[in-house]
């Protein structure tokens, strides 16, 4: 018993201080919110588009506009490595969630996206959120990075956010995966079992737009083709910090210090 108490004291407080303190250090290979500069692109170039596995980046020579859709992006960084002109780069910005799908499409000078739920929804959520997770056919990495938020290192429960077993006890859904044909009915039934009003959070490139499975006949290319989505969280998978920021922004508002 005393050994346990001593070990606990020696270990100290291990939960990340974010959002009241600094965010934890991101790994050197972390790839965050992109920045594009169409002015750097030679007219005949399309190297970034050719290396992209999901057609997330496009260069339109006629309008001279480079467009990167972070909703489809796997954050592999191949486009930035392929571009000699420096027209595409990835920052270390982890705050990438948005309540508008269109805000995930990055062009020159695009602002950071924001989670802006209407006041009525925020009042209903109050300062707590109960979610039912629906794994709709992804690779499980998005679930793993969501699950890690329940560990002592992140302690999601301190924010009043919990995952519940029954959709009838939930304020909304957290959906991962591209929504396979086999999971469509399950997602619809779970959505309808959540009492209204409800929130739907799509986590990962699959749940936003199909991810690496995009366009396959066995998937629906994202949750919003089946149920209305309120918050989109880009990444493949999104870093736990990105998911945590999205959840806090949903209950506290984008004007909160996050
Ligand atoms: S980082 Fe995104 S846009 Fe760039 S090549 Fe990879 S998937 Fe495509
Ligand atoms: S978005 Fe990427 S990490 Fe998440 S389920 Fe799809 S393939 Fe896996």
PDB file of C-alpha atoms and ligand atoms in Angstrom:
ATOM      1  CA  UNK A   1       0.000   0.000   0.000  1.00  0.00           C
ATOM      2  CA  UNK A   2       2.727   2.479   1.051  1.00  0.00           C
ATOM      3  CA  UNK A   3       4.723   1.463  -2.010  1.00  0.00           C
ATOM      4  CA  UNK A   4       1.770   2.360  -4.204  1.00  0.00           C
ATOM      5  CA  UNK A   5       1.277   5.731  -2.536  1.00  0.00           C
ATOM      6  CA  UNK A   6       4.990   6.498  -2.831  1.00  0.00           C
ATOM      7  CA  UNK A   7       4.998   5.518  -6.531  1.00  0.00           C
ATOM      8  CA  UNK A   8       1.953   7.717  -7.136  1.00  0.00           C
ATOM      9  CA  UNK A   9       3.643  10.704  -5.468  1.00  0.00           C
ATOM     10  CA  UNK A  10       6.834  10.110  -7.443  1.00  0.00           C
ATOM     11  CA  UNK A  11       4.921   9.963 -10.712  1.00  0.00           C
ATOM     12  CA  UNK A  12       3.237  13.282 -10.034  1.00  0.00           C
ATOM     13  CA  UNK A  13       0.468  14.778 -12.176  1.00  0.00           C
ATOM     14  CA  UNK A  14       0.768  13.402 -15.690  1.00  0.00           C
ATOM     15  CA  UNK A  15      -2.152  14.943 -17.529  1.00  0.00           C
ATOM     16  CA  UNK A  16      -1.326  17.492 -20.243  1.00  0.00           C
ATOM     17  CA  UNK A  17      -1.978  21.080 -19.076  1.00  0.00           C
ATOM     18  CA  UNK A  18      -3.734  22.046 -22.342  1.00  0.00           C
ATOM     19  CA  UNK A  19      -5.949  24.084 -22.750  1.00  0.00           C
ATOM     20  CA  UNK A  20      -5.166  25.994 -19.510  1.00  0.00           C
ATOM     21  CA  UNK A  21      -1.434  25.596 -20.169  1.00  0.00           C
ATOM     22  CA  UNK A  22       0.737  24.976 -23.205  1.00  0.00           C
ATOM     23  CA  UNK A  23      -0.144  22.262 -25.693  1.00  0.00           C
ATOM     24  CA  UNK A  24       2.066  19.162 -25.484  1.00  0.00           C
ATOM     25  CA  UNK A  25       5.048  18.996 -27.838  1.00  0.00           C
ATOM     26  CA  UNK A  26       4.127  17.519 -31.183  1.00  0.00           C
ATOM     27  CA  UNK A  27       6.458  14.931 -32.749  1.00  0.00           C
ATOM     28  CA  UNK A  28       9.024  16.248 -35.262  1.00  0.00           C
ATOM     29  CA  UNK A  29       7.219  14.480 -38.108  1.00  0.00           C
ATOM     30  CA  UNK A  30       3.872  16.067 -37.243  1.00  0.00           C
ATOM     31  CA  UNK A  31       2.076  17.497 -40.303  1.00  0.00           C
ATOM     32  CA  UNK A  32      -0.522  20.168 -39.524  1.00  0.00           C
ATOM     33  CA  UNK A  33      -2.649  22.754 -41.312  1.00  0.00           C
ATOM     34  CA  UNK A  34      -1.378  23.469 -44.870  1.00  0.00           C
ATOM     35  CA  UNK A  35      -0.513  26.775 -46.495  1.00  0.00           C
ATOM     36  CA  UNK A  36      -0.595  27.222 -50.281  1.00  0.00           C
ATOM     37  CA  UNK A  37       0.728  30.017 -52.461  1.00  0.00           C
ATOM     38  CA  UNK A  38      -0.512  29.863 -56.059  1.00  0.00           C
ATOM     39  CA  UNK A  39       1.843  32.664 -57.105  1.00  0.00           C
ATOM     40  CA  UNK A  40       4.761  30.226 -56.824  1.00  0.00           C
ATOM     41  CA  UNK A  41       3.266  27.705 -59.292  1.00  0.00           C
ATOM     42  CA  UNK A  42       4.627  27.508 -62.844  1.00  0.00           C
ATOM     43  CA  UNK A  43       1.651  27.308 -65.234  1.00  0.00           C
ATOM     44  CA  UNK A  44       2.556  23.921 -66.684  1.00  0.00           C
ATOM     45  CA  UNK A  45       3.254  22.220 -63.350  1.00  0.00           C
ATOM     46  CA  UNK A  46       0.996  19.605 -61.725  1.00  0.00           C
ATOM     47  CA  UNK A  47       3.514  17.597 -59.718  1.00  0.00           C
ATOM     48  CA  UNK A  48       1.594  17.971 -56.462  1.00  0.00           C
ATOM     49  CA  UNK A  49      -1.628  16.687 -58.034  1.00  0.00           C
ATOM     50  CA  UNK A  50       0.152  13.728 -59.601  1.00  0.00           C
ATOM     51  CA  UNK A  51       1.573  12.441 -56.316  1.00  0.00           C
ATOM     52  CA  UNK A  52      -1.602  12.951 -54.258  1.00  0.00           C
ATOM     53  CA  UNK A  53      -3.281   9.613 -53.483  1.00  0.00           C
ATOM     54  CA  UNK A  54      -6.735  11.146 -52.933  1.00  0.00           C
ATOM     55  CA  UNK A  55      -6.907  14.004 -55.471  1.00  0.00           C
ATOM     56  CA  UNK A  56      -7.022  16.396 -52.509  1.00  0.00           C
ATOM     57  CA  UNK A  57      -4.818  18.986 -54.219  1.00  0.00           C
ATOM     58  CA  UNK A  58      -5.517  20.546 -57.587  1.00  0.00           C
ATOM     59  CA  UNK A  59      -3.820  23.216 -59.657  1.00  0.00           C
ATOM     60  CA  UNK A  60      -5.978  25.044 -62.169  1.00  0.00           C
ATOM     61  CA  UNK A  61      -3.614  26.795 -64.621  1.00  0.00           C
ATOM     62  CA  UNK A  62      -6.430  28.856 -66.179  1.00  0.00           C
ATOM     63  CA  UNK A  63      -7.462  30.504 -62.935  1.00  0.00           C
ATOM     64  CA  UNK A  64      -3.935  30.103 -61.499  1.00  0.00           C
ATOM     65  CA  UNK A  65      -5.405  28.703 -58.312  1.00  0.00           C
ATOM     66  CA  UNK A  66      -3.964  25.970 -56.121  1.00  0.00           C
ATOM     67  CA  UNK A  67      -6.586  24.289 -53.919  1.00  0.00           C
ATOM     68  CA  UNK A  68      -5.977  21.769 -51.153  1.00  0.00           C
ATOM     69  CA  UNK A  69      -9.002  20.073 -49.599  1.00  0.00           C
ATOM     70  CA  UNK A  70      -7.968  19.094 -46.069  1.00  0.00           C
ATOM     71  CA  UNK A  71     -11.176  17.080 -45.784  1.00  0.00           C
ATOM     72  CA  UNK A  72      -9.748  14.567 -48.278  1.00  0.00           C
ATOM     73  CA  UNK A  73      -6.091  15.035 -47.327  1.00  0.00           C
ATOM     74  CA  UNK A  74      -4.182  12.179 -45.681  1.00  0.00           C
ATOM     75  CA  UNK A  75      -1.475  14.613 -44.459  1.00  0.00           C
ATOM     76  CA  UNK A  76       1.190  12.422 -46.036  1.00  0.00           C
ATOM     77  CA  UNK A  77       3.174  15.506 -47.107  1.00  0.00           C
ATOM     78  CA  UNK A  78       3.950  14.049 -50.565  1.00  0.00           C
ATOM     79  CA  UNK A  79       2.701  17.182 -52.360  1.00  0.00           C
ATOM     80  CA  UNK A  80       4.974  19.484 -50.357  1.00  0.00           C
ATOM     81  CA  UNK A  81       7.957  17.201 -51.002  1.00  0.00           C
ATOM     82  CA  UNK A  82       7.152  17.094 -54.743  1.00  0.00           C
ATOM     83  CA  UNK A  83       6.904  20.871 -55.081  1.00  0.00           C
ATOM     84  CA  UNK A  84      10.249  22.508 -55.841  1.00  0.00           C
ATOM     85  CA  UNK A  85       8.648  25.939 -55.966  1.00  0.00           C
ATOM     86  CA  UNK A  86       7.587  25.925 -52.316  1.00  0.00           C
ATOM     87  CA  UNK A  87       3.938  26.533 -53.171  1.00  0.00           C
ATOM     88  CA  UNK A  88       2.698  23.963 -50.637  1.00  0.00           C
ATOM     89  CA  UNK A  89       3.841  23.664 -47.076  1.00  0.00           C
ATOM     90  CA  UNK A  90       2.446  22.167 -43.909  1.00  0.00           C
ATOM     91  CA  UNK A  91       2.551  24.066 -40.648  1.00  0.00           C
ATOM     92  CA  UNK A  92       2.438  22.568 -37.155  1.00  0.00           C
ATOM     93  CA  UNK A  93      -0.991  24.073 -36.487  1.00  0.00           C
ATOM     94  CA  UNK A  94      -3.214  21.419 -34.888  1.00  0.00           C
ATOM     95  CA  UNK A  95      -6.468  23.449 -34.629  1.00  0.00           C
ATOM     96  CA  UNK A  96      -8.053  22.176 -37.835  1.00  0.00           C
ATOM     97  CA  UNK A  97     -11.696  21.397 -37.011  1.00  0.00           C
ATOM     98  CA  UNK A  98     -14.519  23.227 -38.716  1.00  0.00           C
ATOM     99  CA  UNK A  99     -18.279  23.356 -38.612  1.00  0.00           C
ATOM    100  CA  UNK A 100     -18.319  24.127 -42.347  1.00  0.00           C
ATOM    101  CA  UNK A 101     -17.098  21.574 -44.874  1.00  0.00           C
ATOM    102  CA  UNK A 102     -16.207  24.362 -47.312  1.00  0.00           C
ATOM    103  CA  UNK A 103     -13.820  25.932 -44.768  1.00  0.00           C
ATOM    104  CA  UNK A 104     -11.598  22.855 -45.047  1.00  0.00           C
ATOM    105  CA  UNK A 105     -10.694  23.782 -48.625  1.00  0.00           C
ATOM    106  CA  UNK A 106      -7.460  25.770 -48.473  1.00  0.00           C
ATOM    107  CA  UNK A 107      -6.547  28.385 -51.067  1.00  0.00           C
ATOM    108  CA  UNK A 108      -4.160  31.363 -50.871  1.00  0.00           C
ATOM    109  CA  UNK A 109      -4.738  33.351 -47.668  1.00  0.00           C
ATOM    110  CA  UNK A 110      -7.382  30.942 -46.322  1.00  0.00           C
ATOM    111  CA  UNK A 111      -8.039  31.583 -42.632  1.00  0.00           C
ATOM    112  CA  UNK A 112      -7.864  28.808 -40.066  1.00  0.00           C
ATOM    113  CA  UNK A 113     -11.210  27.001 -39.875  1.00  0.00           C
ATOM    114  CA  UNK A 114     -13.366  27.338 -36.769  1.00  0.00           C
ATOM    115  CA  UNK A 115     -16.089  25.423 -34.960  1.00  0.00           C
ATOM    116  CA  UNK A 116     -19.107  27.707 -34.775  1.00  0.00           C
ATOM    117  CA  UNK A 117     -22.199  25.953 -33.496  1.00  0.00           C
ATOM    118  CA  UNK A 118     -25.312  28.022 -33.067  1.00  0.00           C
ATOM    119  CA  UNK A 119     -26.056  29.448 -29.649  1.00  0.00           C
ATOM    120  CA  UNK A 120     -29.061  27.161 -29.090  1.00  0.00           C
ATOM    121  CA  UNK A 121     -26.953  24.032 -29.599  1.00  0.00           C
ATOM    122  CA  UNK A 122     -24.218  25.363 -27.308  1.00  0.00           C
ATOM    123  CA  UNK A 123     -26.743  26.095 -24.566  1.00  0.00           C
ATOM    124  CA  UNK A 124     -28.089  22.554 -24.789  1.00  0.00           C
ATOM    125  CA  UNK A 125     -24.628  21.051 -24.623  1.00  0.00           C
ATOM    126  CA  UNK A 126     -23.799  23.325 -21.701  1.00  0.00           C
ATOM    127  CA  UNK A 127     -20.322  22.469 -20.573  1.00  0.00           C
ATOM    128  CA  UNK A 128     -20.592  18.713 -21.018  1.00  0.00           C
ATOM    129  CA  UNK A 129     -20.915  16.300 -23.882  1.00  0.00           C
ATOM    130  CA  UNK A 130     -21.898  12.634 -24.004  1.00  0.00           C
ATOM    131  CA  UNK A 131     -21.031  10.904 -27.260  1.00  0.00           C
ATOM    132  CA  UNK A 132     -21.754   7.547 -28.806  1.00  0.00           C
ATOM    133  CA  UNK A 133     -18.908   6.482 -31.097  1.00  0.00           C
ATOM    134  CA  UNK A 134     -19.781   4.852 -34.420  1.00  0.00           C
ATOM    135  CA  UNK A 135     -16.960   3.102 -36.222  1.00  0.00           C
ATOM    136  CA  UNK A 136     -18.230   3.077 -39.779  1.00  0.00           C
ATOM    137  CA  UNK A 137     -15.585   1.061 -41.560  1.00  0.00           C
ATOM    138  CA  UNK A 138     -12.197   2.817 -41.222  1.00  0.00           C
ATOM    139  CA  UNK A 139      -8.820   1.357 -40.338  1.00  0.00           C
ATOM    140  CA  UNK A 140      -9.221   1.952 -36.565  1.00  0.00           C
ATOM    141  CA  UNK A 141      -6.447   4.548 -36.294  1.00  0.00           C
ATOM    142  CA  UNK A 142      -9.013   7.347 -35.813  1.00  0.00           C
ATOM    143  CA  UNK A 143     -10.654   5.303 -33.048  1.00  0.00           C
ATOM    144  CA  UNK A 144      -7.240   4.722 -31.429  1.00  0.00           C
ATOM    145  CA  UNK A 145      -6.417   8.436 -31.408  1.00  0.00           C
ATOM    146  CA  UNK A 146      -9.865   9.215 -29.989  1.00  0.00           C
ATOM    147  CA  UNK A 147      -9.550   6.467 -27.399  1.00  0.00           C
ATOM    148  CA  UNK A 148      -6.210   7.791 -26.175  1.00  0.00           C
ATOM    149  CA  UNK A 149      -8.034  10.896 -24.922  1.00  0.00           C
ATOM    150  CA  UNK A 150      -9.482   8.722 -22.147  1.00  0.00           C
ATOM    151  CA  UNK A 151      -6.037   7.858 -20.793  1.00  0.00           C
ATOM    152  CA  UNK A 152      -4.434   9.617 -17.838  1.00  0.00           C
ATOM    153  CA  UNK A 153      -2.255  11.641 -20.223  1.00  0.00           C
ATOM    154  CA  UNK A 154      -5.309  13.509 -21.583  1.00  0.00           C
ATOM    155  CA  UNK A 155      -8.093  12.807 -19.052  1.00  0.00           C
ATOM    156  CA  UNK A 156     -11.007  13.766 -21.297  1.00  0.00           C
ATOM    157  CA  UNK A 157     -13.435  13.311 -18.408  1.00  0.00           C
ATOM    158  CA  UNK A 158     -12.139  16.497 -16.709  1.00  0.00           C
ATOM    159  CA  UNK A 159     -13.935  18.478 -19.456  1.00  0.00           C
ATOM    160  CA  UNK A 160     -17.238  16.678 -18.933  1.00  0.00           C
ATOM    161  CA  UNK A 161     -16.834  14.729 -22.181  1.00  0.00           C
ATOM    162  CA  UNK A 162     -17.643  11.027 -22.018  1.00  0.00           C
ATOM    163  CA  UNK A 163     -18.314   8.197 -24.419  1.00  0.00           C
ATOM    164  CA  UNK A 164     -21.480   6.280 -23.587  1.00  0.00           C
ATOM    165  CA  UNK A 165     -22.699   2.848 -24.634  1.00  0.00           C
ATOM    166  CA  UNK A 166     -26.252   3.769 -25.562  1.00  0.00           C
ATOM    167  CA  UNK A 167     -27.165   6.417 -28.154  1.00  0.00           C
ATOM    168  CA  UNK A 168     -30.236   7.156 -26.012  1.00  0.00           C
ATOM    169  CA  UNK A 169     -27.913   8.506 -23.322  1.00  0.00           C
ATOM    170  CA  UNK A 170     -25.882  10.572 -25.800  1.00  0.00           C
ATOM    171  CA  UNK A 171     -25.912  14.196 -26.979  1.00  0.00           C
ATOM    172  CA  UNK A 172     -24.537  13.111 -30.307  1.00  0.00           C
ATOM    173  CA  UNK A 173     -22.318  10.855 -32.376  1.00  0.00           C
ATOM    174  CA  UNK A 174     -18.614  10.763 -33.096  1.00  0.00           C
ATOM    175  CA  UNK A 175     -18.277   9.004 -36.442  1.00  0.00           C
ATOM    176  CA  UNK A 176     -15.107   7.483 -37.883  1.00  0.00           C
ATOM    177  CA  UNK A 177     -14.650   5.631 -41.148  1.00  0.00           C
ATOM    178  CA  UNK A 178     -15.988   6.264 -44.662  1.00  0.00           C
ATOM    179  CA  UNK A 179     -19.402   4.650 -43.915  1.00  0.00           C
ATOM    180  CA  UNK A 180     -19.317   1.359 -45.727  1.00  0.00           C
ATOM    181  CA  UNK A 181     -22.475   0.016 -47.321  1.00  0.00           C
ATOM    182  CA  UNK A 182     -22.704  -2.506 -44.476  1.00  0.00           C
ATOM    183  CA  UNK A 183     -22.534   0.254 -41.843  1.00  0.00           C
ATOM    184  CA  UNK A 184     -25.016   2.658 -43.401  1.00  0.00           C
ATOM    185  CA  UNK A 185     -28.114   1.245 -41.682  1.00  0.00           C
ATOM    186  CA  UNK A 186     -26.303   1.007 -38.339  1.00  0.00           C
ATOM    187  CA  UNK A 187     -25.239   4.660 -38.556  1.00  0.00           C
ATOM    188  CA  UNK A 188     -28.737   5.788 -39.508  1.00  0.00           C
ATOM    189  CA  UNK A 189     -30.365   3.785 -36.698  1.00  0.00           C
ATOM    190  CA  UNK A 190     -27.855   5.043 -34.125  1.00  0.00           C
ATOM    191  CA  UNK A 191     -28.382   8.632 -35.302  1.00  0.00           C
ATOM    192  CA  UNK A 192     -32.162   8.347 -34.961  1.00  0.00           C
ATOM    193  CA  UNK A 193     -31.794   6.779 -31.486  1.00  0.00           C
ATOM    194  CA  UNK A 194     -30.044   9.904 -30.158  1.00  0.00           C
ATOM    195  CA  UNK A 195     -32.606  12.348 -28.732  1.00  0.00           C
ATOM    196  CA  UNK A 196     -32.865  15.656 -30.599  1.00  0.00           C
ATOM    197  CA  UNK A 197     -31.247  18.124 -30.731  1.00  0.00           C
ATOM    198  CA  UNK A 198     -28.017  16.267 -31.390  1.00  0.00           C
ATOM    199  CA  UNK A 199     -24.518  16.875 -32.646  1.00  0.00           C
ATOM    200  CA  UNK A 200     -22.557  14.776 -35.155  1.00  0.00           C
ATOM    201  CA  UNK A 201     -18.759  14.978 -35.230  1.00  0.00           C
ATOM    202  CA  UNK A 202     -16.973  13.405 -38.209  1.00  0.00           C
ATOM    203  CA  UNK A 203     -13.402  12.472 -37.255  1.00  0.00           C
ATOM    204  CA  UNK A 204     -10.800  11.751 -39.929  1.00  0.00           C
ATOM    205  CA  UNK A 205     -10.501  11.948 -43.701  1.00  0.00           C
ATOM    206  CA  UNK A 206     -12.644   8.826 -44.093  1.00  0.00           C
ATOM    207  CA  UNK A 207     -15.582  10.219 -42.136  1.00  0.00           C
ATOM    208  CA  UNK A 208     -15.324  13.560 -43.941  1.00  0.00           C
ATOM    209  CA  UNK A 209     -14.873  12.417 -47.534  1.00  0.00           C
ATOM    210  CA  UNK A 210     -14.008   8.722 -47.741  1.00  0.00           C
ATOM    211  CA  UNK A 211     -10.253   9.086 -47.083  1.00  0.00           C
ATOM    212  CA  UNK A 212      -8.144   6.499 -48.912  1.00  0.00           C
ATOM    213  CA  UNK A 213     -11.339   4.592 -49.791  1.00  0.00           C
ATOM    214  CA  UNK A 214     -12.846   7.609 -51.553  1.00  0.00           C
ATOM    215  CA  UNK A 215     -14.799   6.727 -54.672  1.00  0.00           C
ATOM    216  CA  UNK A 216     -14.944   3.001 -53.914  1.00  0.00           C
ATOM    217  CA  UNK A 217     -18.395   1.549 -54.679  1.00  0.00           C
ATOM    218  CA  UNK A 218     -18.562  -0.116 -51.240  1.00  0.00           C
ATOM    219  CA  UNK A 219     -18.325   3.175 -49.286  1.00  0.00           C
ATOM    220  CA  UNK A 220     -20.453   6.316 -49.027  1.00  0.00           C
ATOM    221  CA  UNK A 221     -17.517   8.799 -49.025  1.00  0.00           C
ATOM    222  CA  UNK A 222     -18.160  10.181 -45.579  1.00  0.00           C
ATOM    223  CA  UNK A 223     -20.741  10.571 -42.853  1.00  0.00           C
ATOM    224  CA  UNK A 224     -22.502  13.634 -44.257  1.00  0.00           C
ATOM    225  CA  UNK A 225     -23.852  11.622 -47.181  1.00  0.00           C
ATOM    226  CA  UNK A 226     -25.904   9.688 -44.601  1.00  0.00           C
ATOM    227  CA  UNK A 227     -26.463  11.991 -41.587  1.00  0.00           C
ATOM    228  CA  UNK A 228     -26.024  15.761 -41.083  1.00  0.00           C
ATOM    229  CA  UNK A 229     -22.560  16.614 -39.741  1.00  0.00           C
ATOM    230  CA  UNK A 230     -21.931  19.562 -37.397  1.00  0.00           C
ATOM    231  CA  UNK A 231     -18.166  19.335 -36.878  1.00  0.00           C
ATOM    232  CA  UNK A 232     -15.487  18.068 -39.269  1.00  0.00           C
ATOM    233  CA  UNK A 233     -12.085  17.027 -37.867  1.00  0.00           C
ATOM    234  CA  UNK A 234      -9.435  16.560 -40.610  1.00  0.00           C
ATOM    235  CA  UNK A 235      -6.500  14.165 -40.390  1.00  0.00           C
ATOM    236  CA  UNK A 236      -5.600  10.573 -41.152  1.00  0.00           C
ATOM    237  CA  UNK A 237      -5.808  10.032 -38.311  1.00  0.00           C
ATOM    238  CA  UNK A 238      -6.213  13.415 -36.603  1.00  0.00           C
ATOM    239  CA  UNK A 239      -3.759  13.901 -33.738  1.00  0.00           C
ATOM    240  CA  UNK A 240      -5.455  13.493 -30.308  1.00  0.00           C
ATOM    241  CA  UNK A 241      -4.775  17.185 -29.757  1.00  0.00           C
ATOM    242  CA  UNK A 242      -6.772  18.054 -32.884  1.00  0.00           C
ATOM    243  CA  UNK A 243      -9.676  15.887 -31.707  1.00  0.00           C
ATOM    244  CA  UNK A 244      -9.535  17.372 -28.201  1.00  0.00           C
ATOM    245  CA  UNK A 245      -9.530  20.903 -29.611  1.00  0.00           C
ATOM    246  CA  UNK A 246     -12.578  20.070 -31.747  1.00  0.00           C
ATOM    247  CA  UNK A 247     -14.521  18.658 -28.782  1.00  0.00           C
ATOM    248  CA  UNK A 248     -13.680  21.640 -26.581  1.00  0.00           C
ATOM    249  CA  UNK A 249     -14.515  24.101 -29.342  1.00  0.00           C
ATOM    250  CA  UNK A 250     -17.903  22.399 -29.724  1.00  0.00           C
ATOM    251  CA  UNK A 251     -18.821  22.830 -26.060  1.00  0.00           C
ATOM    252  CA  UNK A 252     -16.981  26.062 -25.274  1.00  0.00           C
ATOM    253  CA  UNK A 253     -17.204  27.911 -28.571  1.00  0.00           C
ATOM    254  CA  UNK A 254     -14.506  29.056 -30.969  1.00  0.00           C
ATOM    255  CA  UNK A 255     -14.053  32.266 -28.972  1.00  0.00           C
ATOM    256  CA  UNK A 256     -12.905  30.279 -25.940  1.00  0.00           C
ATOM    257  CA  UNK A 257      -9.175  30.221 -25.127  1.00  0.00           C
ATOM    258  CA  UNK A 258      -8.136  26.942 -26.752  1.00  0.00           C
TER     259      UNK A 258
HETATM  260  S1  LIG B   1      -0.530  15.727 -48.031  1.00  0.00           S
HETATM  261 FE1  LIG B   1      -2.695  15.613 -48.653  1.00  0.00          FE
HETATM  262  S2  LIG B   1      -2.830  16.901 -50.515  1.00  0.00           S
HETATM  263 FE2  LIG B   1      -0.639  16.411 -50.174  1.00  0.00          FE
HETATM  264  S3  LIG B   1      -0.251  14.541 -51.392  1.00  0.00           S
HETATM  265 FE3  LIG B   1      -0.767  13.849 -49.293  1.00  0.00          FE
HETATM  266  S4  LIG B   1      -2.990  13.490 -49.357  1.00  0.00           S
HETATM  267 FE4  LIG B   1      -2.489  14.746 -51.173  1.00  0.00          FE
HETATM  268  S1  LIG B   2      -9.122   8.655 -41.776  1.00  0.00           S
HETATM  269 FE1  LIG B   2      -7.189   7.517 -42.042  1.00  0.00          FE
HETATM  270  S2  LIG B   2      -6.709   6.861 -39.953  1.00  0.00           S
HETATM  271 FE2  LIG B   2      -8.889   7.422 -39.941  1.00  0.00          FE
HETATM  272  S3  LIG B   2     -10.005   5.532 -40.373  1.00  0.00           S
HETATM  273 FE3  LIG B   2      -9.630   6.538 -42.352  1.00  0.00          FE
HETATM  274  S4  LIG B   2      -7.714   5.604 -43.135  1.00  0.00           S
HETATM  275 FE4  LIG B   2      -7.844   5.171 -40.940  1.00  0.00          FE
END
